[in-house]
Every structure is written in C-alpha cells, then in structure tokens.
Tab-separated table of C-alpha atoms and ligand atoms in Angstrom:
chain	number	residue	atom	x	y	z
B	1	MET	CA	-63.605	-85.563	-60.153
B	2	GLU	CA	-61.100	-82.968	-58.977
B	3	PRO	CA	-57.561	-83.415	-59.779
B	4	ARG	CA	-55.181	-84.587	-56.979
B	5	PRO	CA	-52.532	-81.295	-55.842
B	6	ASP	CA	-48.886	-83.450	-56.341
B	7	ARG	CA	-48.067	-82.547	-52.612
B	8	SER	CA	-44.942	-81.159	-53.169
B	9	ALA	CA	-45.374	-78.751	-50.655
B	10	TRP	CA	-44.225	-82.053	-48.711
B	11	LEU	CA	-42.422	-83.885	-50.538
B	12	LYS	CA	-40.000	-80.744	-50.959
B	13	GLY	CA	-40.194	-78.333	-47.931
B	14	GLY	CA	-39.299	-74.245	-47.666
B	15	GLU	CA	-41.808	-72.517	-50.382
B	16	ALA	CA	-42.776	-74.435	-52.721
B	17	ARG	CA	-46.404	-75.155	-53.685
B	18	CYS	CA	-48.516	-77.946	-54.989
B	19	THR	CA	-50.177	-77.978	-57.988
B	20	PRO	CA	-52.985	-78.009	-58.245
B	21	GLU	CA	-53.539	-75.961	-54.726
B	22	PRO	CA	-55.850	-77.828	-52.528
B	23	GLN	CA	-59.270	-77.337	-52.712
B	24	PRO	CA	-60.014	-75.401	-49.523
B	25	ARG	CA	-62.476	-77.244	-47.920
B	26	GLU	CA	-65.302	-75.952	-45.713
B	27	ARG	CA	-64.760	-78.737	-42.867
B	28	PRO	CA	-61.081	-80.339	-44.092
B	29	TRP	CA	-59.733	-83.211	-41.914
B	30	ARG	CA	-57.266	-83.688	-40.125
B	31	MET	CA	-56.142	-87.069	-39.638
B	32	VAL	CA	-53.016	-88.863	-38.105
B	33	LEU	CA	-52.734	-93.143	-39.533
B	34	LEU	CA	-51.134	-95.262	-37.257
B	35	GLY	CA	-50.871	-98.869	-37.880
B	36	ALA	CA	-47.458	-100.930	-38.339
B	37	PRO	CA	-45.373	-100.996	-41.124
B	38	GLY	CA	-46.662	-103.417	-44.243
B	39	VAL	CA	-50.767	-102.483	-42.919
B	40	GLY	CA	-51.586	-101.304	-45.507
B	41	LYS	CA	-51.691	-98.014	-43.805
B	42	GLY	CA	-50.018	-96.281	-47.058
B	43	THR	CA	-52.677	-97.365	-49.711
B	44	GLN	CA	-55.800	-96.073	-46.601
B	45	ALA	CA	-54.039	-92.954	-47.157
B	46	GLU	CA	-54.776	-92.720	-50.207
B	47	LEU	CA	-57.990	-93.794	-50.323
B	48	LEU	CA	-58.848	-91.701	-47.644
B	49	ALA	CA	-57.700	-88.199	-49.367
B	50	GLY	CA	-59.856	-89.415	-52.351
B	51	ARG	CA	-62.457	-89.585	-50.218
B	52	THR	CA	-61.964	-86.827	-48.522
B	53	GLY	CA	-59.677	-84.380	-50.185
B	54	ALA	CA	-57.294	-84.589	-48.286
B	55	CYS	CA	-53.975	-84.863	-48.753
B	56	ALA	CA	-51.743	-87.832	-47.523
B	57	LEU	CA	-48.980	-86.524	-46.515
B	58	SER	CA	-46.025	-89.797	-45.176
B	59	THR	CA	-43.199	-88.796	-43.453
B	60	GLY	CA	-41.653	-91.997	-45.743
B	61	ASP	CA	-41.728	-90.632	-49.500
B	62	ILE	CA	-40.265	-87.099	-48.169
B	63	PHE	CA	-36.915	-89.191	-47.418
B	64	ARG	CA	-37.641	-91.516	-50.637
B	65	ALA	CA	-38.227	-88.907	-52.911
B	66	ALA	CA	-34.431	-87.011	-51.587
B	67	ARG	CA	-32.942	-90.427	-52.456
B	68	SER	CA	-32.923	-89.405	-56.333
B	69	LEU	CA	-31.304	-85.971	-55.308
B	70	ASP	CA	-27.317	-85.478	-55.961
B	71	ALA	CA	-25.400	-86.587	-53.169
B	72	GLY	CA	-24.256	-83.341	-53.058
B	73	GLU	CA	-27.799	-81.542	-52.782
B	74	ARG	CA	-28.570	-83.638	-49.671
B	75	SER	CA	-27.515	-81.929	-45.729
B	76	PRO	CA	-25.785	-84.373	-43.508
B	77	ALA	CA	-28.923	-84.630	-41.485
B	78	LEU	CA	-30.611	-86.110	-44.907
B	79	SER	CA	-27.967	-88.225	-45.286
B	80	GLN	CA	-27.894	-89.763	-41.807
B	81	ALA	CA	-31.484	-90.398	-41.824
B	82	LEU	CA	-31.153	-91.875	-45.680
B	83	GLU	CA	-29.012	-94.205	-44.100
B	84	ARG	CA	-30.803	-94.617	-40.845
B	85	MET	CA	-34.082	-95.760	-43.252
B	86	GLN	CA	-31.868	-97.580	-45.228
B	87	ARG	CA	-31.452	-100.300	-42.377
B	88	GLY	CA	-34.523	-100.595	-41.164
B	89	GLU	CA	-33.847	-97.445	-37.881
B	90	LEU	CA	-36.017	-95.231	-37.160
B	91	VAL	CA	-34.816	-91.601	-38.122
B	92	SER	CA	-33.993	-89.817	-35.573
B	93	ASP	CA	-36.751	-87.591	-33.865
B	94	ALA	CA	-34.015	-83.988	-34.279
B	95	THR	CA	-33.908	-84.753	-38.439
B	96	VAL	CA	-38.199	-86.099	-38.749
B	97	LEU	CA	-38.843	-82.954	-36.128
B	98	VAL	CA	-36.499	-80.292	-38.746
B	99	ILE	CA	-38.507	-81.918	-41.698
B	100	VAL	CA	-42.308	-81.453	-40.301
B	101	SER	CA	-41.696	-77.879	-38.611
B	102	GLU	CA	-40.540	-76.884	-42.888
B	103	ARG	CA	-43.954	-78.251	-43.992
B	104	LEU	CA	-45.836	-76.543	-41.609
B	105	ARG	CA	-48.403	-75.090	-44.167
B	106	CYS	CA	-49.266	-78.857	-45.135
B	107	LEU	CA	-50.210	-78.948	-41.772
B	108	ASP	CA	-52.048	-75.696	-42.164
B	109	CYS	CA	-53.868	-76.576	-45.136
B	110	LYS	CA	-57.429	-75.814	-46.264
B	111	GLY	CA	-57.472	-79.228	-47.967
B	112	GLY	CA	-56.878	-80.508	-44.258
B	113	PHE	CA	-53.977	-83.153	-43.804
B	114	LEU	CA	-53.932	-87.022	-43.449
B	115	LEU	CA	-50.074	-87.734	-41.941
B	116	ASP	CA	-49.165	-91.557	-42.212
B	117	GLY	CA	-46.135	-92.671	-41.169
B	118	PHE	CA	-45.545	-89.209	-38.804
B	119	PRO	CA	-45.629	-89.715	-35.602
B	120	ARG	CA	-43.882	-92.301	-34.516
B	121	THR	CA	-42.279	-91.761	-31.512
B	122	LEU	CA	-43.657	-90.541	-28.270
B	123	ALA	CA	-41.335	-87.407	-28.777
B	124	GLN	CA	-42.693	-86.733	-32.220
B	125	ALA	CA	-46.653	-86.955	-31.361
B	126	GLU	CA	-45.683	-84.484	-28.004
B	127	ALA	CA	-44.070	-82.252	-30.383
B	128	LEU	CA	-46.836	-82.241	-32.822
B	129	ASP	CA	-49.372	-81.220	-30.388
B	130	GLN	CA	-47.185	-78.541	-29.482
B	131	LEU	CA	-46.729	-77.294	-33.433
B	132	LEU	CA	-50.709	-77.981	-33.585
B	133	GLU	CA	-51.904	-76.219	-30.600
B	134	ARG	CA	-49.217	-73.205	-31.304
B	135	GLU	CA	-51.419	-72.907	-35.303
B	136	MET	CA	-54.391	-73.688	-33.138
B	137	ILE	CA	-54.686	-76.892	-35.582
B	138	GLY	CA	-57.284	-79.702	-34.075
B	139	LEU	CA	-56.921	-82.964	-34.768
B	140	ASP	CA	-60.615	-85.033	-35.761
B	141	ALA	CA	-59.471	-88.098	-35.327
B	142	VAL	CA	-56.961	-90.981	-35.058
B	143	LEU	CA	-56.969	-93.954	-37.171
B	144	SER	CA	-55.151	-97.039	-35.706
B	145	TYR	CA	-55.048	-100.308	-38.806
B	146	GLU	CA	-54.424	-103.278	-36.215
B	147	MET	CA	-53.335	-106.831	-37.635
B	148	PRO	CA	-50.943	-109.818	-36.214
B	149	ILE	CA	-47.390	-109.036	-36.961
B	150	ALA	CA	-47.066	-112.280	-38.579
B	151	GLU	CA	-49.607	-111.884	-40.884
B	152	ILE	CA	-48.048	-107.462	-41.724
B	153	VAL	CA	-44.850	-109.748	-42.472
B	154	ALA	CA	-46.078	-111.891	-45.311
B	155	ARG	CA	-47.463	-109.313	-46.076
B	156	LEU	CA	-45.097	-107.383	-46.571
B	157	SER	CA	-43.113	-109.434	-49.048
B	158	GLY	CA	-45.533	-109.151	-51.356
B	159	ARG	CA	-45.737	-105.329	-51.567
B	160	ARG	CA	-44.264	-103.085	-55.309
B	161	THR	CA	-44.187	-99.511	-54.991
B	162	CYS	CA	-43.954	-97.656	-58.117
B	163	GLY	CA	-40.747	-95.487	-58.605
B	164	LYS	CA	-42.819	-92.186	-60.134
B	165	CYS	CA	-46.794	-92.061	-58.553
B	166	LYS	CA	-45.715	-93.808	-55.246
B	167	ALA	CA	-48.494	-96.196	-55.583
B	168	VAL	CA	-48.674	-99.036	-53.490
B	169	PHE	CA	-49.338	-102.715	-55.228
B	170	HIS	CA	-49.521	-106.233	-53.926
B	171	LEU	CA	-48.405	-109.176	-56.317
B	172	ALA	CA	-51.317	-111.131	-54.139
B	173	ALA	CA	-54.142	-108.456	-52.894
B	174	ARG	CA	-53.645	-105.773	-54.811
B	175	PRO	CA	-51.999	-106.782	-58.550
B	176	PRO	CA	-50.613	-104.187	-60.933
B	177	ARG	CA	-52.476	-104.804	-64.595
B	178	ALA	CA	-49.045	-105.259	-65.927
B	179	GLU	CA	-46.101	-107.638	-64.643
B	180	ALA	CA	-44.425	-104.523	-62.940
B	181	VAL	CA	-45.976	-101.921	-64.581
B	182	CYS	CA	-47.918	-98.765	-62.756
B	183	ASP	CA	-51.759	-98.867	-63.304
B	184	HIS	CA	-51.822	-95.094	-62.567
B	185	CYS	CA	-48.604	-94.040	-64.224
B	186	GLY	CA	-46.974	-96.299	-66.087
B	187	GLY	CA	-43.973	-95.850	-63.111
B	188	PRO	CA	-41.194	-99.266	-62.525
B	189	LEU	CA	-43.110	-101.328	-59.690
B	190	ALA	CA	-40.153	-102.088	-57.088
B	191	GLN	CA	-40.345	-103.707	-53.643
B	192	ARG	CA	-38.494	-100.851	-51.504
B	193	GLU	CA	-34.992	-101.507	-49.999
B	194	ASP	CA	-36.953	-101.432	-46.804
B	195	ASP	CA	-38.896	-104.364	-47.292
B	196	ARG	CA	-36.250	-106.785	-47.692
B	197	PRO	CA	-36.605	-109.221	-45.186
B	198	GLU	CA	-33.440	-107.923	-42.873
B	199	ALA	CA	-34.643	-104.701	-42.474
B	200	VAL	CA	-38.799	-105.688	-41.600
B	201	ARG	CA	-37.046	-107.360	-38.271
B	202	VAL	CA	-36.135	-104.285	-37.920
B	203	ARG	CA	-38.279	-101.774	-38.546
B	204	MET	CA	-40.696	-104.567	-36.590
B	205	GLU	CA	-39.138	-103.774	-33.412
B	206	ALA	CA	-38.878	-100.577	-34.229
B	207	TYR	CA	-42.406	-100.038	-33.750
B	208	GLU	CA	-43.229	-102.735	-31.122
B	209	LYS	CA	-40.915	-100.144	-28.823
B	210	ASP	CA	-41.707	-96.571	-30.494
B	211	THR	CA	-44.953	-96.332	-32.098
B	212	ALA	CA	-47.046	-99.463	-30.685
B	213	PRO	CA	-47.080	-96.659	-27.637
B	214	LEU	CA	-49.038	-94.002	-29.805
B	215	ILE	CA	-52.160	-95.937	-29.835
B	216	GLN	CA	-52.276	-95.817	-25.975
B	217	TYR	CA	-51.644	-91.577	-26.540
B	218	TYR	CA	-54.052	-91.299	-28.067
B	219	ARG	CA	-56.390	-93.145	-26.826
B	220	ARG	CA	-56.329	-91.399	-23.376
B	221	ARG	CA	-56.965	-88.080	-25.398
B	222	GLY	CA	-60.178	-89.419	-26.749
B	223	LEU	CA	-59.139	-89.299	-30.564
B	224	LEU	CA	-58.143	-93.216	-30.737
B	225	VAL	CA	-60.452	-94.612	-32.977
B	226	SER	CA	-58.950	-98.848	-33.664
B	227	LEU	CA	-59.915	-100.807	-36.624
B	228	ALA	CA	-58.926	-104.206	-37.968
B	229	ALA	CA	-57.428	-104.073	-41.232
B	230	ASP	CA	-58.019	-107.254	-43.028
B	231	GLY	CA	-60.509	-107.601	-45.796
B	232	THR	CA	-59.890	-106.083	-49.364
B	233	PRO	CA	-58.640	-101.701	-49.040
B	234	GLU	CA	-61.789	-100.427	-50.583
B	235	GLU	CA	-63.670	-102.817	-46.710
B	236	ILE	CA	-61.328	-100.605	-45.155
B	237	LEU	CA	-61.993	-97.837	-45.825
B	238	THR	CA	-65.967	-98.462	-45.900
B	239	ARG	CA	-64.835	-99.342	-42.098
B	240	ALA	CA	-62.714	-96.386	-41.688
B	241	VAL	CA	-65.687	-94.255	-43.599
B	242	ALA	CA	-68.526	-96.084	-41.130
B	243	ALA	CA	-66.340	-95.328	-37.922
B	244	LEU	CA	-65.670	-91.324	-38.713
B	245	GLU	CA	-69.518	-90.957	-39.556
B	246	ALA	CA	-69.938	-92.535	-36.012
B	247	LEU	CA	-67.838	-89.750	-34.566
B	248	ALA	CA	-69.076	-87.005	-36.220
B	249	PRO	CA	-72.226	-87.463	-38.679
B	250	ARG	CA	-72.708	-84.117	-40.004
B	251	VAL	CA	-69.017	-83.741	-41.722
B	252	ALA	CA	-67.960	-87.448	-42.112
B	253	PRO	CA	-66.194	-87.913	-46.014
B	254	ALA	CA	-69.399	-88.796	-47.739
K	301	AMP	P1	-42.208	-95.764	-43.980
K	301	AMP	O1	-42.762	-95.311	-45.607
K	301	AMP	O2	-43.244	-94.855	-43.330
K	301	AMP	O3	-42.714	-97.007	-43.976
K	301	AMP	O4	-41.298	-94.903	-43.884
K	301	AMP	C1	-40.298	-95.380	-43.867
K	301	AMP	C2	-39.043	-95.353	-43.543
K	301	AMP	O5	-38.848	-93.914	-43.306
K	301	AMP	C3	-38.934	-95.741	-41.946
K	301	AMP	O6	-38.811	-96.960	-41.870
K	301	AMP	C4	-37.889	-94.609	-40.853
K	301	AMP	O7	-36.269	-95.327	-41.619
K	301	AMP	C5	-38.038	-93.521	-41.710
K	301	AMP	N1	-39.539	-92.223	-40.907
K	301	AMP	C6	-40.361	-92.420	-41.643
K	301	AMP	N2	-40.941	-91.254	-41.238
K	301	AMP	C7	-40.140	-91.591	-39.817
K	301	AMP	C8	-40.663	-90.922	-38.645
K	301	AMP	N3	-41.806	-90.476	-38.478
K	301	AMP	N4	-39.940	-91.303	-37.920
K	301	AMP	C9	-38.217	-91.614	-38.035
K	301	AMP	N5	-38.326	-92.168	-38.592
K	301	AMP	C10	-39.154	-91.776	-39.885
C-alpha cells in the first residue's frame, strides 16, 4: 500500500508541503462530505481516502492542530476561532475562508480531495464554488451521510479521538484494541472538548440552521449523493463506493 501523505499542507497551510507528496492520479476524486457532527463523516473520509487516494481534509482538524500552538504563535483570528469552537459554535465564515484560501494547493492537488466539515454554511459553499471555478476544478460529488439526530447525539458521547494521528474510535462501535490507546500510532485517545454534552447541543443547532440547507444547494446542482449512515463503517463505505460506481462506473474507486 502507498504511504499516506501526512497532510502538512492542509494542517499548516502557507508553504508547508506534505510528506510524502500525494501521488498524482489519472482521475483524482474531488468530493465534499456532508452530515451532522457525529454521523461518522470523519471515519468515512479516512476510509474513502484509502480507497480513492484522495486526501481527507477536515477544517476541524486545522483548528485542533492550532490548539497545540503557544498563545503567542496564534493570530487573534485563530484564537477567537478556537474559543468559538470550544463552545461548539461555528467559526465565522470570514475566518474559515481565509484559512481555506491559504490552502488552495490542497484543492488543486493532483491526488484529489475529500472535504470534511467544509463548507458548512451557504456562504462557504458559494465561496468554495468561486474558488474552484477560478482554479478550473470541478466537484465530482457531494456525499450526504444521513441519520436521525437523536441517534447521533447518543453516538457522540462514545467517540474518542487520537491526540497524535487524529484517528477516530468509538467505545461501543469501533473500540480500540487497548483501552484509551490508538491502534495506529499508540497515541492517547481522548474525548474532544466539543463532544461534551453542552457543546453537542449547540453544534446540532448550528447544523440544523446553517449546514442542513447545503443538502438542497448541492441537490439543485445535481451533485448530491444521499447515503444512509447506519451500519458498520465498512458497510457505509461499501454503500458509498456503490453509489459512486453508479455515478461514474469507469472512474469509481477500485
Ligand atoms: P468538526 O471536526 O468538523 O466537527 O469541527 C469542529 C469545530 O470546528 C466545529 O464545531 C466548529 O466550531 C469548527 N469548524 C470546523 N469547520 C468549520 C467550518 N467550515 N465553519 C465553521 N466552523 C467550523
């Protein structure tokens, strides 16, 4: 198996490059993943990355990576973004768009991309359209992972994330082999601050108000692929690959 890029270009922005550089693909996949927090989007992004060779790019990961910087190393905009994130609120469109614009290299990457957590508002979706149009990049599909909200809230309480490599586990559905230790890199597993109950409530409200309208936005553009998000991660992946094959039989991930 090819070594996976470390996503430095995405996590750090600016001049940072990935190690190794992503493999150019004859037909790179460029997709957006939509779904409420906790629906399993991050896990699916990682699994799809393994199948398609495209990089899983999460805006939430950029903010989490920035948290380990010293306060002096953070711009005022980034510090404000982190405060909003800790409360479970959305970061402002302006801040998110500056951050994504500093990472255009990743959207233009010849390995493709899977955007997870961006866009999250109509304003962000419109700005993404403009960025892609300017770079002459087309989106192949928007995968929408769907599940009743009550089920999602129950799931979030069991989610644990690796502090080092960001792999996601679930105490019941996808437990690590050793308690609180990442299977992949041995890093410590912890509950994200924004997975605490009060932050979860705020995040769900933000999703319903700001992000759910994107389903209609992309449906109108003929890009939406709706997927039931129940079952094991592998079952959901199989469902997504079948839907992508139906969309483009010759180019879907092998
Ligand atoms: P996630 O890992 O995608 O659930 O993101 C975690 C948190 O980061 C969110 O609850 C927001 O506070 C912030 N965030 C990530 N992406 C965005 C975005 N595209 N727009 C606004 N806030 C975001």
